[in-house]
PDB file of C-alpha atoms in Angstrom:
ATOM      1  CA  UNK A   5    -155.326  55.450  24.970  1.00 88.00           C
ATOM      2  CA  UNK A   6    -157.329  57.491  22.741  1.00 94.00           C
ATOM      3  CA  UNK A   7    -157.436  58.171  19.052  1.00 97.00           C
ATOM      4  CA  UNK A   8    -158.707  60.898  17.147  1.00 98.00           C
ATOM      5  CA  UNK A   9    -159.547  59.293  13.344  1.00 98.00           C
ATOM      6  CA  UNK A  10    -159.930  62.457  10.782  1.00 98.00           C
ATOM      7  CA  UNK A  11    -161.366  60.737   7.567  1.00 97.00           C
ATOM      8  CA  UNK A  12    -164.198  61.876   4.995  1.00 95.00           C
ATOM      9  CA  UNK A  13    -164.264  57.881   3.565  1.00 95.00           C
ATOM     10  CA  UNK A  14    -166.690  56.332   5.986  1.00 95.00           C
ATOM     11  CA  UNK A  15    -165.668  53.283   5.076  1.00 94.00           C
ATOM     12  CA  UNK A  16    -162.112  53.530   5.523  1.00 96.00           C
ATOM     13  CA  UNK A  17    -162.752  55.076   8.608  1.00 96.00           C
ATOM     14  CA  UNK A  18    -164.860  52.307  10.156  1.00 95.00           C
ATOM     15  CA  UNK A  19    -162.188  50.043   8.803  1.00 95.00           C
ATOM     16  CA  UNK A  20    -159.679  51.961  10.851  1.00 96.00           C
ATOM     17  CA  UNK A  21    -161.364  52.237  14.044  1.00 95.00           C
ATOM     18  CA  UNK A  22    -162.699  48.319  13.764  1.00 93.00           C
ATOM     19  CA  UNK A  23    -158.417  47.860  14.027  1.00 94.00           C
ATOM     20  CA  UNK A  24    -157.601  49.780  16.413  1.00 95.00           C
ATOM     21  CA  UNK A  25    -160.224  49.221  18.813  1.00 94.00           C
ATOM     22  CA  UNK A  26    -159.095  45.241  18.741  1.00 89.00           C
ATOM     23  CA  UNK A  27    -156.129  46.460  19.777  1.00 89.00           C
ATOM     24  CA  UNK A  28    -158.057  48.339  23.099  1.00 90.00           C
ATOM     25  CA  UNK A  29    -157.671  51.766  21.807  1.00 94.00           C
ATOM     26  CA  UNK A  30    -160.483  54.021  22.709  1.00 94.00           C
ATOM     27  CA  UNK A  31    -161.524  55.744  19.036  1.00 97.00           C
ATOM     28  CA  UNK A  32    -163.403  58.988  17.961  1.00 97.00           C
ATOM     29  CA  UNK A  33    -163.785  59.664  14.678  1.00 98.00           C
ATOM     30  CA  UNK A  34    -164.328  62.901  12.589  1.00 97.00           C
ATOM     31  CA  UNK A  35    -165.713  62.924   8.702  1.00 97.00           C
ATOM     32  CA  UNK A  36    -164.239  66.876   7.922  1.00 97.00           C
ATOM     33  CA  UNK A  37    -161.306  68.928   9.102  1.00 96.00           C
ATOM     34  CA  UNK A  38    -163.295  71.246  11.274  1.00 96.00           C
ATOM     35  CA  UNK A  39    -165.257  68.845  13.475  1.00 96.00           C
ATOM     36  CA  UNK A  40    -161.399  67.053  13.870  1.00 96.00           C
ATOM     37  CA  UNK A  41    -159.892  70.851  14.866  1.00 96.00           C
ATOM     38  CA  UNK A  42    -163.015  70.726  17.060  1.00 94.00           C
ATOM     39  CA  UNK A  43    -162.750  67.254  19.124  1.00 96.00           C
ATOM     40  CA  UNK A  44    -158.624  68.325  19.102  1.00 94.00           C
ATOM     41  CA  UNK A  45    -159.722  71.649  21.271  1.00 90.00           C
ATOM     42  CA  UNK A  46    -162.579  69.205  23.666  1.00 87.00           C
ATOM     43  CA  UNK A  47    -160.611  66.084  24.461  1.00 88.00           C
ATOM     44  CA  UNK A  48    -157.602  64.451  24.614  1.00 88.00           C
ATOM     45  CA  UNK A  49    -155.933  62.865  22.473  1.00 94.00           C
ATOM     46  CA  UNK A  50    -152.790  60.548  22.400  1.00 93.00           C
ATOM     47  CA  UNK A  51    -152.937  60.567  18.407  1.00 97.00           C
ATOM     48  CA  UNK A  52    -154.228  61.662  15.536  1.00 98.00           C
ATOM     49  CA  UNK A  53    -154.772  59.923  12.128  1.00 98.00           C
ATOM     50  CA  UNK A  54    -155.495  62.688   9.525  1.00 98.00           C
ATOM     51  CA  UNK A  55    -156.737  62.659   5.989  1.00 98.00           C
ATOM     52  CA  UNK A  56    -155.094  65.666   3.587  1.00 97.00           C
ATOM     53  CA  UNK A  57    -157.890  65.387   1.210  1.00 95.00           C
ATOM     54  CA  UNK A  58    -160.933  66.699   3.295  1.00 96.00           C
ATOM     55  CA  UNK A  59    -164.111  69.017   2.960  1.00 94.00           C
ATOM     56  CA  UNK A  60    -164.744  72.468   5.189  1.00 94.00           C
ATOM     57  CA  UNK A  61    -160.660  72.666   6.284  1.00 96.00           C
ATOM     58  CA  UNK A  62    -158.194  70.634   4.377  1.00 96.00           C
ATOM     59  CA  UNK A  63    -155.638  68.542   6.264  1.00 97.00           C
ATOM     60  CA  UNK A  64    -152.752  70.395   5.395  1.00 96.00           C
ATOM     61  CA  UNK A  65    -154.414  73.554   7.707  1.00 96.00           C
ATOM     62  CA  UNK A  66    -155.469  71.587  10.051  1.00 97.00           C
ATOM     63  CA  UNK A  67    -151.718  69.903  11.083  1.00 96.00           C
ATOM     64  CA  UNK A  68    -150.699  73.605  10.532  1.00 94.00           C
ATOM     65  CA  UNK A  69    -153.095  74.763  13.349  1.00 94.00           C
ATOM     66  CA  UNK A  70    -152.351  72.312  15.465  1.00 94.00           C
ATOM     67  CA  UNK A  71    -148.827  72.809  15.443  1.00 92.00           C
ATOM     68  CA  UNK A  72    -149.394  76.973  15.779  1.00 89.00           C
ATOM     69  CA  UNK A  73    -151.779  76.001  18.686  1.00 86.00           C
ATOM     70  CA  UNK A  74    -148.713  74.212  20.317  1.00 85.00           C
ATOM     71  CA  UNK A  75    -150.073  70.512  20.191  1.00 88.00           C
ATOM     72  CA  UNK A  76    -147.516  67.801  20.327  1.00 88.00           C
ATOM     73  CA  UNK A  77    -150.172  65.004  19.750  1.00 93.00           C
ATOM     74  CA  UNK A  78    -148.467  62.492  17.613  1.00 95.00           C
ATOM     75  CA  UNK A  79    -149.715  62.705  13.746  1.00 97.00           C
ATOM     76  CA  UNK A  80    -149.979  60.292  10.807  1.00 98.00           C
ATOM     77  CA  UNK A  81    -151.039  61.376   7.799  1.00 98.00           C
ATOM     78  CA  UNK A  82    -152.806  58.927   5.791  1.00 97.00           C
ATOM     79  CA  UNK A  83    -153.571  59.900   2.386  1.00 95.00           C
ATOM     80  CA  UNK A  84    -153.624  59.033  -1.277  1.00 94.00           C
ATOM     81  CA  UNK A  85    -151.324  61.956  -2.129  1.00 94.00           C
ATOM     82  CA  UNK A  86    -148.006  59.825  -2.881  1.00 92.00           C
ATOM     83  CA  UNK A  87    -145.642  62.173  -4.119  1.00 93.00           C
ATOM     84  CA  UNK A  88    -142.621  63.311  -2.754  1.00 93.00           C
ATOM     85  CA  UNK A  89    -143.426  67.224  -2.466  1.00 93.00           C
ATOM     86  CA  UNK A  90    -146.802  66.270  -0.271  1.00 94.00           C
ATOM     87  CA  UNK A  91    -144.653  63.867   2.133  1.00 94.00           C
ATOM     88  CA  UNK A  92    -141.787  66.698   2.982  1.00 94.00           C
ATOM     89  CA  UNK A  93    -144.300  69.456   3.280  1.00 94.00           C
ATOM     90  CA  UNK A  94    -146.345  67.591   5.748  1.00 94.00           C
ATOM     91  CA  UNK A  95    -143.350  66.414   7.672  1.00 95.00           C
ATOM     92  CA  UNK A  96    -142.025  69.459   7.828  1.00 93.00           C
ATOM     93  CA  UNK A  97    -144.971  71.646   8.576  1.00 93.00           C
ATOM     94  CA  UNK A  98    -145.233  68.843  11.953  1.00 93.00           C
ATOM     95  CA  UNK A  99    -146.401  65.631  11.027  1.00 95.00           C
ATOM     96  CA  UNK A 100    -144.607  62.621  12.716  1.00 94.00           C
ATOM     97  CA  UNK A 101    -145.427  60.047   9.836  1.00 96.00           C
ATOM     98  CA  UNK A 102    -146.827  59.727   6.333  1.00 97.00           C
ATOM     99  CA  UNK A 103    -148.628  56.885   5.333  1.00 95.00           C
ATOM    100  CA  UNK A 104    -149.963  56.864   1.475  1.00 94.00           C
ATOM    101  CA  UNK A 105    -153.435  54.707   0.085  1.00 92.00           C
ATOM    102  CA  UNK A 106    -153.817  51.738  -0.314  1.00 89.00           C
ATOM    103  CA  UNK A 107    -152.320  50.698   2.807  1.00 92.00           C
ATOM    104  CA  UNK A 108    -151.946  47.552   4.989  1.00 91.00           C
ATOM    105  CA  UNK A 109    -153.588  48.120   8.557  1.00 93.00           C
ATOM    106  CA  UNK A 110    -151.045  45.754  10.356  1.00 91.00           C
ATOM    107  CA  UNK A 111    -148.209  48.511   9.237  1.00 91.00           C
ATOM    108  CA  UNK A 112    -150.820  51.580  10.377  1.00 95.00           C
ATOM    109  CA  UNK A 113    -151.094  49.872  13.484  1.00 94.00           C
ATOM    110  CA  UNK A 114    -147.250  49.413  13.973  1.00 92.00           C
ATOM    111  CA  UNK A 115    -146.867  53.107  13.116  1.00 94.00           C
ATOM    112  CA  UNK A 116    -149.271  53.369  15.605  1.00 95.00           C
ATOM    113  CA  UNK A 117    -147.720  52.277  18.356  1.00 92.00           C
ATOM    114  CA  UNK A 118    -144.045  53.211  17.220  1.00 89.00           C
ATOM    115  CA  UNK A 119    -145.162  56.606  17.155  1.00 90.00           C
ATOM    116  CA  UNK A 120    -146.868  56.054  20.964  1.00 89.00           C
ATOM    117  CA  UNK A 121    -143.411  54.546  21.883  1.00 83.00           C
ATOM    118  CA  UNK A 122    -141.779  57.467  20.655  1.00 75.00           C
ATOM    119  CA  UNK A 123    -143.925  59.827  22.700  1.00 70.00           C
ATOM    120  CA  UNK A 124    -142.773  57.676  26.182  1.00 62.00           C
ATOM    121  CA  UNK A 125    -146.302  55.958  26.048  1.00 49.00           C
ATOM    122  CA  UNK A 126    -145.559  52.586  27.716  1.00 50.00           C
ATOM    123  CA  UNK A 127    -146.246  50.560  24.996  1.00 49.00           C
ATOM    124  CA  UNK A 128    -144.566  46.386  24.795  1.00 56.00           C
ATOM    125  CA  UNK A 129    -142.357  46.222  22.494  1.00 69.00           C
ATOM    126  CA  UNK A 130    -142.170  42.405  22.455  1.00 83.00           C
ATOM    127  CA  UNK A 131    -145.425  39.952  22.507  1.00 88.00           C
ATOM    128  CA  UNK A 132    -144.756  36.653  24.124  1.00 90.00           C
ATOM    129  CA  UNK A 133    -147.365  33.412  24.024  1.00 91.00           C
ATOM    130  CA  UNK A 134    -146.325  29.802  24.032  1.00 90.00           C
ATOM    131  CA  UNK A 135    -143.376  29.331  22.245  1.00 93.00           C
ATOM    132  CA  UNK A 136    -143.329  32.557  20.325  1.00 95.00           C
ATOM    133  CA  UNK A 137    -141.723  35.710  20.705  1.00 94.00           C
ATOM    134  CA  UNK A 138    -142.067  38.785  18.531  1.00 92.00           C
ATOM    135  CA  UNK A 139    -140.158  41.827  18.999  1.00 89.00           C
ATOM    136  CA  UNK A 140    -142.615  44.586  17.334  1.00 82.00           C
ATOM    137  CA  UNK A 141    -139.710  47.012  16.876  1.00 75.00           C
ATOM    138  CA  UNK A 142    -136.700  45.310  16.003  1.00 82.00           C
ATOM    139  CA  UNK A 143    -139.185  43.045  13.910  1.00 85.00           C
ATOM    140  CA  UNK A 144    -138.091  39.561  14.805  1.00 91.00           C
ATOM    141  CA  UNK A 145    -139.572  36.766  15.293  1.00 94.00           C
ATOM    142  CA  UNK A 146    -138.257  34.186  17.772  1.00 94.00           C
ATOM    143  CA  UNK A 147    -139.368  30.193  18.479  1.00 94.00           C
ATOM    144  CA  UNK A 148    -137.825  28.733  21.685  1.00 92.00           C
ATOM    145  CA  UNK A 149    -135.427  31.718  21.622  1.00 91.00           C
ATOM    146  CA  UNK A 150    -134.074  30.820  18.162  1.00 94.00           C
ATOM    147  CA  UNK A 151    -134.183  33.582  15.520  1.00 95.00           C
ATOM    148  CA  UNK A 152    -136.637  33.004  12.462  1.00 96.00           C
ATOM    149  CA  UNK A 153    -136.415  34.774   9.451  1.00 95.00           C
ATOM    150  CA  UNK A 154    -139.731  35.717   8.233  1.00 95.00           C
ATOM    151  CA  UNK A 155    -140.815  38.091   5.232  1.00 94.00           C
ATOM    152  CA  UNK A 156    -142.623  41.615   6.326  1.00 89.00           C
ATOM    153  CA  UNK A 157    -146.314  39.824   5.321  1.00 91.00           C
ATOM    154  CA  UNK A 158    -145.247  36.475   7.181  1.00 95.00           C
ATOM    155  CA  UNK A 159    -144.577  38.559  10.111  1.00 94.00           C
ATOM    156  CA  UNK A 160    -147.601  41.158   9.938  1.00 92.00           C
ATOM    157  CA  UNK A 161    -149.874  37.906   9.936  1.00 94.00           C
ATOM    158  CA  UNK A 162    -147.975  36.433  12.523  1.00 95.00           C
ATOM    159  CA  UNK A 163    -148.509  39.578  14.569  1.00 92.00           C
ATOM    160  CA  UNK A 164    -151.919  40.548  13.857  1.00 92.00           C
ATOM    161  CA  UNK A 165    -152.851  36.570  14.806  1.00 93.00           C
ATOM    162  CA  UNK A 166    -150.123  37.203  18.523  1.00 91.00           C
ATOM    163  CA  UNK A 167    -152.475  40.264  19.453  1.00 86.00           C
ATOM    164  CA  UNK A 168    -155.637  37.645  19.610  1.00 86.00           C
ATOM    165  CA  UNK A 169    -154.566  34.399  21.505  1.00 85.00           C
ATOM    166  CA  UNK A 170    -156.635  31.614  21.414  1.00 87.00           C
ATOM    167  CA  UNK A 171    -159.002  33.838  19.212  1.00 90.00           C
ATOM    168  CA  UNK A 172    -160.502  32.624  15.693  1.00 94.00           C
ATOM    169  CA  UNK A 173    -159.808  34.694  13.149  1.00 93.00           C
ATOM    170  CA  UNK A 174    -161.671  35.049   9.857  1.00 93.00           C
ATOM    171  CA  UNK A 175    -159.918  35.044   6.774  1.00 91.00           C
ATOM    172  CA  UNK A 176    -161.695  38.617   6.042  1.00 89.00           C
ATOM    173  CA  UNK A 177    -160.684  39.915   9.261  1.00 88.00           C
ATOM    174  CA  UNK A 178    -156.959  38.403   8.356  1.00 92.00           C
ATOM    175  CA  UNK A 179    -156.647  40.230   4.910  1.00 90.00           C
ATOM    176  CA  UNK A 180    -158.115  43.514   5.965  1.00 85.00           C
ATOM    177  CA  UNK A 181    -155.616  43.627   8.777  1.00 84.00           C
ATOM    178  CA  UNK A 182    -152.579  42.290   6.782  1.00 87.00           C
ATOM    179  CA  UNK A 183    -153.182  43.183   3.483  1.00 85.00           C
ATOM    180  CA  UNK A 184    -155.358  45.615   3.286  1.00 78.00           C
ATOM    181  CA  UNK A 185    -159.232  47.122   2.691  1.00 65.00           C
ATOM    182  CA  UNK A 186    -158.954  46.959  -1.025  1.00 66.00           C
ATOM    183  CA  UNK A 187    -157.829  43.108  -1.405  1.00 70.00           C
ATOM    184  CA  UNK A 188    -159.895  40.177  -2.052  1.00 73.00           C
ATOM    185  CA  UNK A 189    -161.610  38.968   0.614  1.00 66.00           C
ATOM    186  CA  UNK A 190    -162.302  35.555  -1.377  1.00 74.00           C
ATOM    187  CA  UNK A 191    -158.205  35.188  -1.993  1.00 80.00           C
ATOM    188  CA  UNK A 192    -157.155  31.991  -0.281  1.00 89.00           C
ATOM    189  CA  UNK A 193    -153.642  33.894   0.252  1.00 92.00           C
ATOM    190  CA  UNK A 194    -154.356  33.818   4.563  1.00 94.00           C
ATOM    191  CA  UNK A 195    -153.891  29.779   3.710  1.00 95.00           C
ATOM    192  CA  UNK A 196    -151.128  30.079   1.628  1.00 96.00           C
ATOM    193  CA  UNK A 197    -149.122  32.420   4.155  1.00 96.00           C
ATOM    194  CA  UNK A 198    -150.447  30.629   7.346  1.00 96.00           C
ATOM    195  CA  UNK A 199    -148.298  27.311   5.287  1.00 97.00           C
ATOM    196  CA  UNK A 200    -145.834  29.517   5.426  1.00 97.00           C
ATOM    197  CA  UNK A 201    -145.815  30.393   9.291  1.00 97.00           C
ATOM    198  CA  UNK A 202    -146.628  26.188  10.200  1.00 96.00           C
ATOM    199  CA  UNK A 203    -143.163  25.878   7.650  1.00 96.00           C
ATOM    200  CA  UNK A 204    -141.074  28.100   9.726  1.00 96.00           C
ATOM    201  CA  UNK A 205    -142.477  27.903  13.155  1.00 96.00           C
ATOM    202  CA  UNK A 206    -143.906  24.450  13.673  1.00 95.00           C
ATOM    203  CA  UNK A 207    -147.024  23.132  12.016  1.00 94.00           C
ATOM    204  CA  UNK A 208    -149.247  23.123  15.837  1.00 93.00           C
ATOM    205  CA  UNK A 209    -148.069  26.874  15.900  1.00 94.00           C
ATOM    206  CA  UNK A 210    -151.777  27.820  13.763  1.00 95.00           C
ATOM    207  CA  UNK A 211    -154.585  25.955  14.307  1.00 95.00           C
ATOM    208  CA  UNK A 212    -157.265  26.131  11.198  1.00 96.00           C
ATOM    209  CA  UNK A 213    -160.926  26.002  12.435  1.00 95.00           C
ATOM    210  CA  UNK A 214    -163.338  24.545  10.059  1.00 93.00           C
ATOM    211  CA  UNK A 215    -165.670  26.950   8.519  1.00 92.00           C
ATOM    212  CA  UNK A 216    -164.498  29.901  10.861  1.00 94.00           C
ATOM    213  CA  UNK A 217    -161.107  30.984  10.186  1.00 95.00           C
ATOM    214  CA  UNK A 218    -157.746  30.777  11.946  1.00 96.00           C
ATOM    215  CA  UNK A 219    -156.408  30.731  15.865  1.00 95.00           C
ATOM    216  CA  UNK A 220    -153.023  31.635  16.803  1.00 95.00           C
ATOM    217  CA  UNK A 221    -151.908  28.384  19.552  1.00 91.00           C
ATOM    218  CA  UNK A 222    -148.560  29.096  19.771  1.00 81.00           C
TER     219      UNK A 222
END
C-alpha cells in the first residue's frame, strides 16, 4: 500500500516514513503543499498524511482541492494546530482524522490502518504469535485466550514489539514508536513498561538482549 507523507519538518517526516515503512508500507514524501497536490495528480495513493502548516499551498487548500477534485483517498491531518475550530473545519471540509503534535507514532500508525480498514483495505485486525493475541481494533490483549487488561502505553509497546517477531528492538526505536519523537531517548521507561508486560503476560513473554535492546518471544 502506498502513502503519500505531506510534511515541511524533515525530520518528522523521516521519522514518519522510518514507521511506516517497518510496517511494509511503500512511502513518498512531499516537503510543501504543491509538490503533495502534485504526486496526488501522478500516482496513487491509498493515504495521505498532511501537514496544515506548510509553505507554497497551505494544507487547509490542499484537502479542499482534493476533495473538489473528487478524491476519496483517506486523510489524516497531523498538525500542531490543537484547537477545536482547526479540528471541525478540517473534518468537515473532508478530512477523515485529526491528529495534533506531539504525537505517539504507535497511535499514527493505528489511525493508519483503522482508516485503511475503513476504506475496505484488507487489513488484520488481530496479530497472533506464540501465546499472544492482540486485537488492534477492539484493543485487547489476550494470553492463552484469557483477557488481559493492559493500559493504552502497555498495549502500544506490546504492539509495536507483535509487528517485529523474533526482532531486537532498540530502546530508541521503542520510544520513538511508543512514545514519541520528542521523548528521551536515554529514559529507561521501555524497561520499566516491558516489567510491566513480563507482570501481566508472563516474564519469557520479552526477552532483553544485552547491549541491543528488546525481542518480542511470545
Amino acid at each position: 500500500m502506498n502513502v503519500l507523507v505531506v510534511q515541511d519538518d524533515a525530520r518528522i517526516a523521516s521519522f514518519i516514513r522510518r514507521g511506516l515503512e517497518a510496517e511494509g508500507f511503500a512511502v513518498r514524501t512531499a516537503s510543501d503543499g504543491a509538490e503533495g497536490l502534485r504526486l496526488t495528480e501522478s500516482s496513487d495513493f491509498d493515504l495521505i498524511i498532511l501537514d496544515l502548516v506548510l509553505p507554497t499551498v497551505t494544507g487547509e487548500e490542499v484537502l479542499t482541492r482534493l476533495r473538489e477534485t473528487g478524491c476519496v483517498v483517506p486523510v489524516i491531518v497531523l498538525t500542531a494546530k490543537d484547537a477545536i475550530s482547526d479540528r471541525v473545519a478540517n473534518l468537515d471540509a473532508g478530512a477523515d482524522d485529526y491528529v495534533t503534535k506531539p504525537f505517539s507514532l504507535a497511535e499514527l500508525l493505528a489511525r493508519v490502518r483503522a482508516r485503511l480498514r475503513a476504506a475496505d483495505q484488507p487489513v488484520s485486525t488481530k496479530i497472533t504469535h506464540g501465546r499472544v493475541t492482540v486485537d488492534v481494533l477492539a484493543r485487547e490483549a489476550l494470553i492463552e485466550g484469557r483477557s488481559v487488561e493492559l493500559t493504552s502505553r502497555e498495549f502500544a509497546l506490546l504492539e509495536t514489539m507483535m509487528h517485529h517477531p523474533g526482532q531486537v528492538l532498540s530502546q530508541p526505536q521503542l520510544i520513538d514508536q511508543v512514545w514519541g519523537y520528542e521523548h528521551d531517548t536515554r529514559s529507561n521507561v521501555v524497561e520499566v513498561y516491558v516489567g510491566y508486560l513480563r507482570k501481566k503476560l508472563g516474564p519469557d513473554v520479552v526477552e532483553t538482549v544485552r547491549g541491543a535492546g528488546y525481542r518480542f518471544r511470545g
